[in-house]
């Protein structure tokens, strides 16, 4: 394996044409420099210079070697600069997982906008994943960050998280529904009505949590439809097929024919957490945590 220091010494001597001048430029003594050049020649098994008294000249082999030596040093400098850029977070790549609620709330778009402005050379991969899958992908280093619905499991040695957004749920109902004319909707108005809920498989707990919140509030829903995402639920509401609760930020994304009412007594919300590996000390990860937390 070639020593980059010896290559650098060789180029300096070749360009100076004199060991003494090259030593002065390199801020080392002449004798150690001469020894390094001879060691390089011994390792290569070929003489690179013709020596005559105080002068030293490249031979044909040395001239051929010089061109490649310069290219090697240039590549080494670029590699060193790349390493510094990676360490500072100026360039590189990240894989970021997300649940649909993080998109609806605007967290993902805001993060991408600010991140791209600060680091235009970074490559980002966005991957839609369920919360449990994201935790596993973080442990396996498939993901670098994840927007999830639940915090990291308590005491998890590999993953930690922080709450970045909590949104209340609002009632979505079709235009023309009798409830639309009420100033305040009470639990009794919702008892027995047809409902549409979101079910996230596998291992979904959303239905059970929704039913528990309804019972605590004092009404029992008739769940007739289950969808994979809240936008589909709103489409069914628009068609007049039932009621639904969705996160507040979806007001602006709803199809025509849907109106919203606040339910201040309904004690349930959508929480978005940002998760990452505990041992990931990269500056870019810390900067992203701070940026998301400030939204």
PDB file of C-alpha atoms in Angstrom:
ATOM      1  CA  UNK A   1       0.000   0.000   0.000  1.00  0.00           C
ATOM      2  CA  UNK A   2       1.452   3.332  -1.040  1.00  0.00           C
ATOM      3  CA  UNK A   3       2.011   6.016   1.580  1.00  0.00           C
ATOM      4  CA  UNK A   4       0.316   9.280   0.592  1.00  0.00           C
ATOM      5  CA  UNK A   5       2.975  11.218   2.458  1.00  0.00           C
ATOM      6  CA  UNK A   6       5.691   9.669   0.302  1.00  0.00           C
ATOM      7  CA  UNK A   7       3.648  10.421  -2.831  1.00  0.00           C
ATOM      8  CA  UNK A   8       3.346  14.043  -1.718  1.00  0.00           C
ATOM      9  CA  UNK A   9       7.097  14.178  -1.096  1.00  0.00           C
ATOM     10  CA  UNK A  10       7.804  12.692  -4.517  1.00  0.00           C
ATOM     11  CA  UNK A  11       5.660  15.302  -6.281  1.00  0.00           C
ATOM     12  CA  UNK A  12       7.338  18.125  -4.351  1.00  0.00           C
ATOM     13  CA  UNK A  13      10.832  16.946  -5.318  1.00  0.00           C
ATOM     14  CA  UNK A  14       9.816  16.337  -8.931  1.00  0.00           C
ATOM     15  CA  UNK A  15       8.368  19.841  -9.264  1.00  0.00           C
ATOM     16  CA  UNK A  16      11.229  21.570  -7.424  1.00  0.00           C
ATOM     17  CA  UNK A  17      13.986  19.634  -9.222  1.00  0.00           C
ATOM     18  CA  UNK A  18      16.038  19.869  -6.047  1.00  0.00           C
ATOM     19  CA  UNK A  19      15.761  18.004  -2.750  1.00  0.00           C
ATOM     20  CA  UNK A  20      16.858  21.017  -0.710  1.00  0.00           C
ATOM     21  CA  UNK A  21      14.218  23.362  -2.187  1.00  0.00           C
ATOM     22  CA  UNK A  22      11.543  20.667  -1.841  1.00  0.00           C
ATOM     23  CA  UNK A  23      12.515  20.108   1.806  1.00  0.00           C
ATOM     24  CA  UNK A  24      12.224  23.837   2.503  1.00  0.00           C
ATOM     25  CA  UNK A  25       8.751  23.932   0.911  1.00  0.00           C
ATOM     26  CA  UNK A  26       7.663  20.917   2.961  1.00  0.00           C
ATOM     27  CA  UNK A  27       9.237  22.293   6.155  1.00  0.00           C
ATOM     28  CA  UNK A  28      11.287  19.154   6.800  1.00  0.00           C
ATOM     29  CA  UNK A  29      14.999  18.353   6.745  1.00  0.00           C
ATOM     30  CA  UNK A  30      16.692  17.289   3.540  1.00  0.00           C
ATOM     31  CA  UNK A  31      17.994  13.929   4.786  1.00  0.00           C
ATOM     32  CA  UNK A  32      14.601  12.498   5.876  1.00  0.00           C
ATOM     33  CA  UNK A  33      13.107  13.649   2.573  1.00  0.00           C
ATOM     34  CA  UNK A  34      15.829  11.846   0.598  1.00  0.00           C
ATOM     35  CA  UNK A  35      15.232   8.684   2.625  1.00  0.00           C
ATOM     36  CA  UNK A  36      11.493   8.802   1.971  1.00  0.00           C
ATOM     37  CA  UNK A  37      12.053   9.124  -1.788  1.00  0.00           C
ATOM     38  CA  UNK A  38      14.475   6.175  -1.796  1.00  0.00           C
ATOM     39  CA  UNK A  39      12.033   4.080   0.257  1.00  0.00           C
ATOM     40  CA  UNK A  40       9.318   4.830  -2.287  1.00  0.00           C
ATOM     41  CA  UNK A  41      11.568   3.732  -5.131  1.00  0.00           C
ATOM     42  CA  UNK A  42      12.477   0.548  -3.243  1.00  0.00           C
ATOM     43  CA  UNK A  43       8.816  -0.257  -2.640  1.00  0.00           C
ATOM     44  CA  UNK A  44       7.975   0.303  -6.302  1.00  0.00           C
ATOM     45  CA  UNK A  45      11.055  -1.546  -7.497  1.00  0.00           C
ATOM     46  CA  UNK A  46      11.944   1.194  -9.985  1.00  0.00           C
ATOM     47  CA  UNK A  47      14.124   4.308  -9.976  1.00  0.00           C
ATOM     48  CA  UNK A  48      12.136   7.499 -10.536  1.00  0.00           C
ATOM     49  CA  UNK A  49      15.005   9.998 -10.677  1.00  0.00           C
ATOM     50  CA  UNK A  50      18.392  10.424 -12.294  1.00  0.00           C
ATOM     51  CA  UNK A  51      20.793  11.889  -9.741  1.00  0.00           C
ATOM     52  CA  UNK A  52      23.814  14.000 -10.633  1.00  0.00           C
ATOM     53  CA  UNK A  53      25.687  15.983  -7.982  1.00  0.00           C
ATOM     54  CA  UNK A  54      23.253  18.579  -6.553  1.00  0.00           C
ATOM     55  CA  UNK A  55      20.644  18.051  -9.232  1.00  0.00           C
ATOM     56  CA  UNK A  56      17.906  15.456  -9.455  1.00  0.00           C
ATOM     57  CA  UNK A  57      15.857  14.834 -12.585  1.00  0.00           C
ATOM     58  CA  UNK A  58      12.877  12.675 -13.362  1.00  0.00           C
ATOM     59  CA  UNK A  59      13.592   9.792 -15.681  1.00  0.00           C
ATOM     60  CA  UNK A  60      10.991   8.366 -18.098  1.00  0.00           C
ATOM     61  CA  UNK A  61       9.504   6.158 -15.399  1.00  0.00           C
ATOM     62  CA  UNK A  62       9.345   9.096 -13.004  1.00  0.00           C
ATOM     63  CA  UNK A  63       7.515  11.277 -15.525  1.00  0.00           C
ATOM     64  CA  UNK A  64       4.897   8.573 -16.055  1.00  0.00           C
ATOM     65  CA  UNK A  65       4.557   8.102 -12.301  1.00  0.00           C
ATOM     66  CA  UNK A  66       4.259  11.866 -11.690  1.00  0.00           C
ATOM     67  CA  UNK A  67       1.058  12.208 -13.712  1.00  0.00           C
ATOM     68  CA  UNK A  68      -0.665   9.449 -11.754  1.00  0.00           C
ATOM     69  CA  UNK A  69       0.742  10.725  -8.455  1.00  0.00           C
ATOM     70  CA  UNK A  70      -0.787  14.151  -9.042  1.00  0.00           C
ATOM     71  CA  UNK A  71      -4.150  12.559  -9.870  1.00  0.00           C
ATOM     72  CA  UNK A  72      -3.964  10.422  -6.722  1.00  0.00           C
ATOM     73  CA  UNK A  73      -3.290  13.444  -4.503  1.00  0.00           C
ATOM     74  CA  UNK A  74      -6.117  15.375  -6.129  1.00  0.00           C
ATOM     75  CA  UNK A  75      -8.517  12.487  -5.515  1.00  0.00           C
ATOM     76  CA  UNK A  76      -7.306  12.195  -1.923  1.00  0.00           C
ATOM     77  CA  UNK A  77      -8.002  15.897  -1.394  1.00  0.00           C
ATOM     78  CA  UNK A  78     -11.513  15.511  -2.802  1.00  0.00           C
ATOM     79  CA  UNK A  79     -12.108  12.490  -0.574  1.00  0.00           C
ATOM     80  CA  UNK A  80     -10.946  14.441   2.465  1.00  0.00           C
ATOM     81  CA  UNK A  81     -13.271  17.302   1.570  1.00  0.00           C
ATOM     82  CA  UNK A  82     -16.141  14.851   1.123  1.00  0.00           C
ATOM     83  CA  UNK A  83     -15.457  13.440   4.572  1.00  0.00           C
ATOM     84  CA  UNK A  84     -15.607  16.922   6.089  1.00  0.00           C
ATOM     85  CA  UNK A  85     -18.849  17.634   4.234  1.00  0.00           C
ATOM     86  CA  UNK A  86     -20.380  14.396   5.484  1.00  0.00           C
ATOM     87  CA  UNK A  87     -19.310  15.166   9.038  1.00  0.00           C
ATOM     88  CA  UNK A  88     -20.771  18.675   8.904  1.00  0.00           C
ATOM     89  CA  UNK A  89     -24.017  17.487   7.311  1.00  0.00           C
ATOM     90  CA  UNK A  90     -23.524  19.548   4.154  1.00  0.00           C
ATOM     91  CA  UNK A  91     -23.908  16.527   1.885  1.00  0.00           C
ATOM     92  CA  UNK A  92     -24.925  12.877   2.050  1.00  0.00           C
ATOM     93  CA  UNK A  93     -28.192  10.945   2.064  1.00  0.00           C
ATOM     94  CA  UNK A  94     -30.984  10.237   4.518  1.00  0.00           C
ATOM     95  CA  UNK A  95     -33.930   7.837   4.548  1.00  0.00           C
ATOM     96  CA  UNK A  96     -36.953   9.272   6.334  1.00  0.00           C
ATOM     97  CA  UNK A  97     -40.082   7.321   7.221  1.00  0.00           C
ATOM     98  CA  UNK A  98     -43.492   8.881   7.758  1.00  0.00           C
ATOM     99  CA  UNK A  99     -47.081   8.127   8.651  1.00  0.00           C
ATOM    100  CA  UNK A 100     -49.839   9.839   6.674  1.00  0.00           C
ATOM    101  CA  UNK A 101     -50.709  12.098   9.611  1.00  0.00           C
ATOM    102  CA  UNK A 102     -47.283  13.748   9.386  1.00  0.00           C
ATOM    103  CA  UNK A 103     -47.991  14.627   5.749  1.00  0.00           C
ATOM    104  CA  UNK A 104     -51.501  15.937   6.471  1.00  0.00           C
ATOM    105  CA  UNK A 105     -50.190  18.136   9.286  1.00  0.00           C
ATOM    106  CA  UNK A 106     -47.608  19.744   6.981  1.00  0.00           C
ATOM    107  CA  UNK A 107     -44.649  18.558   9.063  1.00  0.00           C
ATOM    108  CA  UNK A 108     -42.983  16.632   6.233  1.00  0.00           C
ATOM    109  CA  UNK A 109     -43.365  19.430   3.670  1.00  0.00           C
ATOM    110  CA  UNK A 110     -42.079  22.084   6.084  1.00  0.00           C
ATOM    111  CA  UNK A 111     -39.066  19.955   6.995  1.00  0.00           C
ATOM    112  CA  UNK A 112     -38.226  19.270   3.352  1.00  0.00           C
ATOM    113  CA  UNK A 113     -38.531  22.943   2.398  1.00  0.00           C
ATOM    114  CA  UNK A 114     -36.201  24.147   5.158  1.00  0.00           C
ATOM    115  CA  UNK A 115     -33.808  21.224   4.732  1.00  0.00           C
ATOM    116  CA  UNK A 116     -33.465  21.681   0.972  1.00  0.00           C
ATOM    117  CA  UNK A 117     -32.766  25.372   1.435  1.00  0.00           C
ATOM    118  CA  UNK A 118     -29.948  24.668   3.903  1.00  0.00           C
ATOM    119  CA  UNK A 119     -28.533  21.545   2.212  1.00  0.00           C
ATOM    120  CA  UNK A 120     -29.263  21.540  -1.537  1.00  0.00           C
ATOM    121  CA  UNK A 121     -26.782  18.711  -2.223  1.00  0.00           C
ATOM    122  CA  UNK A 122     -28.377  16.221   0.147  1.00  0.00           C
ATOM    123  CA  UNK A 123     -30.275  13.207  -1.203  1.00  0.00           C
ATOM    124  CA  UNK A 124     -33.473  12.331   0.662  1.00  0.00           C
ATOM    125  CA  UNK A 125     -35.526   9.151   0.441  1.00  0.00           C
ATOM    126  CA  UNK A 126     -39.085   9.327   1.799  1.00  0.00           C
ATOM    127  CA  UNK A 127     -40.748   6.046   2.754  1.00  0.00           C
ATOM    128  CA  UNK A 128     -44.330   5.546   3.906  1.00  0.00           C
ATOM    129  CA  UNK A 129     -44.274   3.142   6.864  1.00  0.00           C
ATOM    130  CA  UNK A 130     -46.468   2.156   9.775  1.00  0.00           C
ATOM    131  CA  UNK A 131     -45.197   3.197  13.190  1.00  0.00           C
ATOM    132  CA  UNK A 132     -44.015  -0.258  14.325  1.00  0.00           C
ATOM    133  CA  UNK A 133     -42.249  -0.864  11.007  1.00  0.00           C
ATOM    134  CA  UNK A 134     -40.404   2.434  11.334  1.00  0.00           C
ATOM    135  CA  UNK A 135     -39.067   1.554  14.777  1.00  0.00           C
ATOM    136  CA  UNK A 136     -37.716  -1.716  13.399  1.00  0.00           C
ATOM    137  CA  UNK A 137     -36.241   0.004  10.327  1.00  0.00           C
ATOM    138  CA  UNK A 138     -34.483   2.509  12.577  1.00  0.00           C
ATOM    139  CA  UNK A 139     -32.926  -0.331  14.581  1.00  0.00           C
ATOM    140  CA  UNK A 140     -31.830  -2.040  11.364  1.00  0.00           C
ATOM    141  CA  UNK A 141     -30.424   1.260   9.971  1.00  0.00           C
ATOM    142  CA  UNK A 142     -32.838   1.159   7.054  1.00  0.00           C
ATOM    143  CA  UNK A 143     -34.216   4.542   8.188  1.00  0.00           C
ATOM    144  CA  UNK A 144     -32.401   7.510   9.700  1.00  0.00           C
ATOM    145  CA  UNK A 145     -35.473   9.350  11.003  1.00  0.00           C
ATOM    146  CA  UNK A 146     -39.156   8.554  11.312  1.00  0.00           C
ATOM    147  CA  UNK A 147     -42.416  10.433  11.822  1.00  0.00           C
ATOM    148  CA  UNK A 148     -44.578   8.090  13.888  1.00  0.00           C
ATOM    149  CA  UNK A 149     -47.886   8.118  15.779  1.00  0.00           C
ATOM    150  CA  UNK A 150     -46.535   6.683  19.033  1.00  0.00           C
ATOM    151  CA  UNK A 151     -43.446   7.494  21.106  1.00  0.00           C
ATOM    152  CA  UNK A 152     -40.566   5.056  21.199  1.00  0.00           C
ATOM    153  CA  UNK A 153     -41.160   2.197  23.646  1.00  0.00           C
ATOM    154  CA  UNK A 154     -40.174   3.198  27.164  1.00  0.00           C
ATOM    155  CA  UNK A 155     -36.634   2.107  27.950  1.00  0.00           C
ATOM    156  CA  UNK A 156     -35.839   1.223  24.327  1.00  0.00           C
ATOM    157  CA  UNK A 157     -32.026   0.983  24.148  1.00  0.00           C
ATOM    158  CA  UNK A 158     -31.835   1.784  20.435  1.00  0.00           C
ATOM    159  CA  UNK A 159     -34.511   4.350  19.554  1.00  0.00           C
ATOM    160  CA  UNK A 160     -35.735   7.548  21.163  1.00  0.00           C
ATOM    161  CA  UNK A 161     -38.341  10.088  20.131  1.00  0.00           C
ATOM    162  CA  UNK A 162     -39.946  13.427  20.881  1.00  0.00           C
ATOM    163  CA  UNK A 163     -43.453  14.793  20.437  1.00  0.00           C
ATOM    164  CA  UNK A 164     -43.560  17.338  17.604  1.00  0.00           C
ATOM    165  CA  UNK A 165     -47.275  17.865  16.937  1.00  0.00           C
ATOM    166  CA  UNK A 166     -50.605  17.150  18.627  1.00  0.00           C
ATOM    167  CA  UNK A 167     -53.817  17.927  16.783  1.00  0.00           C
ATOM    168  CA  UNK A 168     -57.383  17.674  18.051  1.00  0.00           C
ATOM    169  CA  UNK A 169     -59.847  15.570  16.133  1.00  0.00           C
ATOM    170  CA  UNK A 170     -62.758  17.326  14.468  1.00  0.00           C
ATOM    171  CA  UNK A 171     -66.087  15.951  13.322  1.00  0.00           C
ATOM    172  CA  UNK A 172     -66.555  15.568   9.557  1.00  0.00           C
ATOM    173  CA  UNK A 173     -70.135  15.347   8.328  1.00  0.00           C
ATOM    174  CA  UNK A 174     -71.853  15.632   4.972  1.00  0.00           C
ATOM    175  CA  UNK A 175     -73.490  18.847   3.844  1.00  0.00           C
ATOM    176  CA  UNK A 176     -77.213  18.688   4.505  1.00  0.00           C
ATOM    177  CA  UNK A 177     -76.826  16.561   7.631  1.00  0.00           C
ATOM    178  CA  UNK A 178     -79.186  17.795  10.379  1.00  0.00           C
ATOM    179  CA  UNK A 179     -76.221  18.219  12.729  1.00  0.00           C
ATOM    180  CA  UNK A 180     -74.785  20.916  10.445  1.00  0.00           C
ATOM    181  CA  UNK A 181     -77.421  23.360  11.673  1.00  0.00           C
ATOM    182  CA  UNK A 182     -76.572  22.919  15.349  1.00  0.00           C
ATOM    183  CA  UNK A 183     -74.410  25.527  17.062  1.00  0.00           C
ATOM    184  CA  UNK A 184     -73.065  22.969  19.521  1.00  0.00           C
ATOM    185  CA  UNK A 185     -72.997  19.227  18.965  1.00  0.00           C
ATOM    186  CA  UNK A 186     -73.425  17.152  22.125  1.00  0.00           C
ATOM    187  CA  UNK A 187     -72.582  13.461  22.621  1.00  0.00           C
ATOM    188  CA  UNK A 188     -76.254  12.524  22.500  1.00  0.00           C
ATOM    189  CA  UNK A 189     -76.490  13.861  18.944  1.00  0.00           C
ATOM    190  CA  UNK A 190     -73.917  11.284  17.805  1.00  0.00           C
ATOM    191  CA  UNK A 191     -75.266   8.233  19.605  1.00  0.00           C
ATOM    192  CA  UNK A 192     -76.222   5.483  17.154  1.00  0.00           C
ATOM    193  CA  UNK A 193     -75.170   7.400  14.050  1.00  0.00           C
ATOM    194  CA  UNK A 194     -73.346   5.612  11.216  1.00  0.00           C
ATOM    195  CA  UNK A 195     -69.570   6.130  11.386  1.00  0.00           C
ATOM    196  CA  UNK A 196     -66.498   5.675   9.198  1.00  0.00           C
ATOM    197  CA  UNK A 197     -63.165   4.916  10.885  1.00  0.00           C
ATOM    198  CA  UNK A 198     -59.565   4.378   9.846  1.00  0.00           C
ATOM    199  CA  UNK A 199     -58.011   0.955  10.436  1.00  0.00           C
ATOM    200  CA  UNK A 200     -54.233   0.628  10.140  1.00  0.00           C
ATOM    201  CA  UNK A 201     -53.152  -2.986   9.754  1.00  0.00           C
ATOM    202  CA  UNK A 202     -51.391  -4.935  11.051  1.00  0.00           C
ATOM    203  CA  UNK A 203     -51.743  -4.562  14.803  1.00  0.00           C
ATOM    204  CA  UNK A 204     -54.278  -1.736  14.627  1.00  0.00           C
ATOM    205  CA  UNK A 205     -55.431  -0.186  17.906  1.00  0.00           C
ATOM    206  CA  UNK A 206     -57.207   2.776  16.341  1.00  0.00           C
ATOM    207  CA  UNK A 207     -60.694   1.208  16.418  1.00  0.00           C
ATOM    208  CA  UNK A 208     -60.414   0.216  20.078  1.00  0.00           C
ATOM    209  CA  UNK A 209     -59.111   3.656  21.057  1.00  0.00           C
ATOM    210  CA  UNK A 210     -61.886   5.350  19.101  1.00  0.00           C
ATOM    211  CA  UNK A 211     -64.587   3.231  20.743  1.00  0.00           C
ATOM    212  CA  UNK A 212     -63.115   3.877  24.182  1.00  0.00           C
ATOM    213  CA  UNK A 213     -63.091   7.644  23.568  1.00  0.00           C
ATOM    214  CA  UNK A 214     -66.717   7.515  22.363  1.00  0.00           C
ATOM    215  CA  UNK A 215     -67.811   5.569  25.430  1.00  0.00           C
ATOM    216  CA  UNK A 216     -65.998   7.990  27.728  1.00  0.00           C
ATOM    217  CA  UNK A 217     -67.713  10.897  25.970  1.00  0.00           C
ATOM    218  CA  UNK A 218     -71.154   9.317  26.390  1.00  0.00           C
ATOM    219  CA  UNK A 219     -72.210   7.920  23.005  1.00  0.00           C
ATOM    220  CA  UNK A 220     -71.926   4.710  21.024  1.00  0.00           C
ATOM    221  CA  UNK A 221     -71.125   4.853  17.289  1.00  0.00           C
ATOM    222  CA  UNK A 222     -72.398   2.444  14.658  1.00  0.00           C
ATOM    223  CA  UNK A 223     -69.188   1.718  12.697  1.00  0.00           C
ATOM    224  CA  UNK A 224     -70.313   0.707   9.208  1.00  0.00           C
ATOM    225  CA  UNK A 225     -67.161   1.438   7.195  1.00  0.00           C
ATOM    226  CA  UNK A 226     -63.433   1.056   7.823  1.00  0.00           C
ATOM    227  CA  UNK A 227     -60.852   2.656   5.547  1.00  0.00           C
ATOM    228  CA  UNK A 228     -57.072   2.591   5.243  1.00  0.00           C
ATOM    229  CA  UNK A 229     -56.567   6.367   5.518  1.00  0.00           C
ATOM    230  CA  UNK A 230     -58.493   9.477   6.600  1.00  0.00           C
ATOM    231  CA  UNK A 231     -58.729  10.973   3.101  1.00  0.00           C
ATOM    232  CA  UNK A 232     -60.687   7.923   1.973  1.00  0.00           C
ATOM    233  CA  UNK A 233     -62.905   8.351   5.016  1.00  0.00           C
ATOM    234  CA  UNK A 234     -63.608  11.940   3.997  1.00  0.00           C
ATOM    235  CA  UNK A 235     -64.549  10.730   0.525  1.00  0.00           C
ATOM    236  CA  UNK A 236     -67.188   8.470   2.076  1.00  0.00           C
ATOM    237  CA  UNK A 237     -68.399  11.322   4.266  1.00  0.00           C
ATOM    238  CA  UNK A 238     -68.742  13.479   1.138  1.00  0.00           C
ATOM    239  CA  UNK A 239     -70.906  10.741  -0.381  1.00  0.00           C
ATOM    240  CA  UNK A 240     -73.233  10.953   2.619  1.00  0.00           C
ATOM    241  CA  UNK A 241     -72.341   7.520   3.980  1.00  0.00           C
ATOM    242  CA  UNK A 242     -71.582   8.508   7.558  1.00  0.00           C
ATOM    243  CA  UNK A 243     -69.629  10.632  10.023  1.00  0.00           C
ATOM    244  CA  UNK A 244     -65.910  10.569  10.816  1.00  0.00           C
ATOM    245  CA  UNK A 245     -63.341  12.207  13.054  1.00  0.00           C
ATOM    246  CA  UNK A 246     -60.092  13.375  11.422  1.00  0.00           C
ATOM    247  CA  UNK A 247     -57.154  15.496  12.450  1.00  0.00           C
ATOM    248  CA  UNK A 248     -57.818  19.208  12.253  1.00  0.00           C
ATOM    249  CA  UNK A 249     -55.279  19.919   9.502  1.00  0.00           C
ATOM    250  CA  UNK A 250     -57.358  17.874   7.042  1.00  0.00           C
ATOM    251  CA  UNK A 251     -59.980  20.621   6.875  1.00  0.00           C
ATOM    252  CA  UNK A 252     -58.173  22.145   3.889  1.00  0.00           C
ATOM    253  CA  UNK A 253     -57.768  18.785   2.092  1.00  0.00           C
ATOM    254  CA  UNK A 254     -61.399  17.654   2.338  1.00  0.00           C
ATOM    255  CA  UNK A 255     -63.433  17.051  -0.826  1.00  0.00           C
ATOM    256  CA  UNK A 256     -66.504  19.142  -1.565  1.00  0.00           C
ATOM    257  CA  UNK A 257     -69.595  18.250   0.369  1.00  0.00           C
ATOM    258  CA  UNK A 258     -67.848  17.891   3.748  1.00  0.00           C
ATOM    259  CA  UNK A 259     -68.195  20.324   6.638  1.00  0.00           C
ATOM    260  CA  UNK A 260     -66.446  20.262  10.003  1.00  0.00           C
ATOM    261  CA  UNK A 261     -67.453  20.890  13.589  1.00  0.00           C
ATOM    262  CA  UNK A 262     -65.282  21.100  16.693  1.00  0.00           C
ATOM    263  CA  UNK A 263     -65.858  18.605  19.482  1.00  0.00           C
ATOM    264  CA  UNK A 264     -64.088  20.178  22.494  1.00  0.00           C
ATOM    265  CA  UNK A 265     -65.430  17.456  24.793  1.00  0.00           C
ATOM    266  CA  UNK A 266     -64.045  14.571  22.683  1.00  0.00           C
ATOM    267  CA  UNK A 267     -60.819  13.651  24.463  1.00  0.00           C
ATOM    268  CA  UNK A 268     -58.825  12.219  21.620  1.00  0.00           C
ATOM    269  CA  UNK A 269     -56.145  13.675  19.346  1.00  0.00           C
ATOM    270  CA  UNK A 270     -53.544  12.738  16.747  1.00  0.00           C
ATOM    271  CA  UNK A 271     -49.958  12.869  18.014  1.00  0.00           C
ATOM    272  CA  UNK A 272     -46.919  12.907  15.736  1.00  0.00           C
ATOM    273  CA  UNK A 273     -43.517  12.004  17.135  1.00  0.00           C
ATOM    274  CA  UNK A 274     -40.066  12.198  15.548  1.00  0.00           C
ATOM    275  CA  UNK A 275     -37.934   9.087  16.175  1.00  0.00           C
ATOM    276  CA  UNK A 276     -34.216   8.439  15.653  1.00  0.00           C
ATOM    277  CA  UNK A 277     -31.407   6.103  16.751  1.00  0.00           C
ATOM    278  CA  UNK A 278     -29.908   6.975  20.114  1.00  0.00           C
ATOM    279  CA  UNK A 279     -26.339   6.475  18.905  1.00  0.00           C
ATOM    280  CA  UNK A 280     -26.695   8.584  15.757  1.00  0.00           C
ATOM    281  CA  UNK A 281     -24.550  11.633  16.572  1.00  0.00           C
ATOM    282  CA  UNK A 282     -24.429  13.133  13.086  1.00  0.00           C
ATOM    283  CA  UNK A 283     -24.830  16.891  12.994  1.00  0.00           C
ATOM    284  CA  UNK A 284     -27.501  16.658  10.319  1.00  0.00           C
ATOM    285  CA  UNK A 285     -29.718  14.514  12.574  1.00  0.00           C
ATOM    286  CA  UNK A 286     -29.429  17.016  15.406  1.00  0.00           C
ATOM    287  CA  UNK A 287     -30.193  19.907  13.060  1.00  0.00           C
ATOM    288  CA  UNK A 288     -33.270  18.140  11.701  1.00  0.00           C
ATOM    289  CA  UNK A 289     -34.567  17.446  15.206  1.00  0.00           C
ATOM    290  CA  UNK A 290     -34.220  21.108  16.074  1.00  0.00           C
ATOM    291  CA  UNK A 291     -35.855  22.215  12.819  1.00  0.00           C
ATOM    292  CA  UNK A 292     -38.852  19.918  13.242  1.00  0.00           C
ATOM    293  CA  UNK A 293     -39.234  20.843  16.893  1.00  0.00           C
ATOM    294  CA  UNK A 294     -39.409  24.538  15.999  1.00  0.00           C
ATOM    295  CA  UNK A 295     -42.306  24.069  13.563  1.00  0.00           C
TER     296      UNK A 295
END
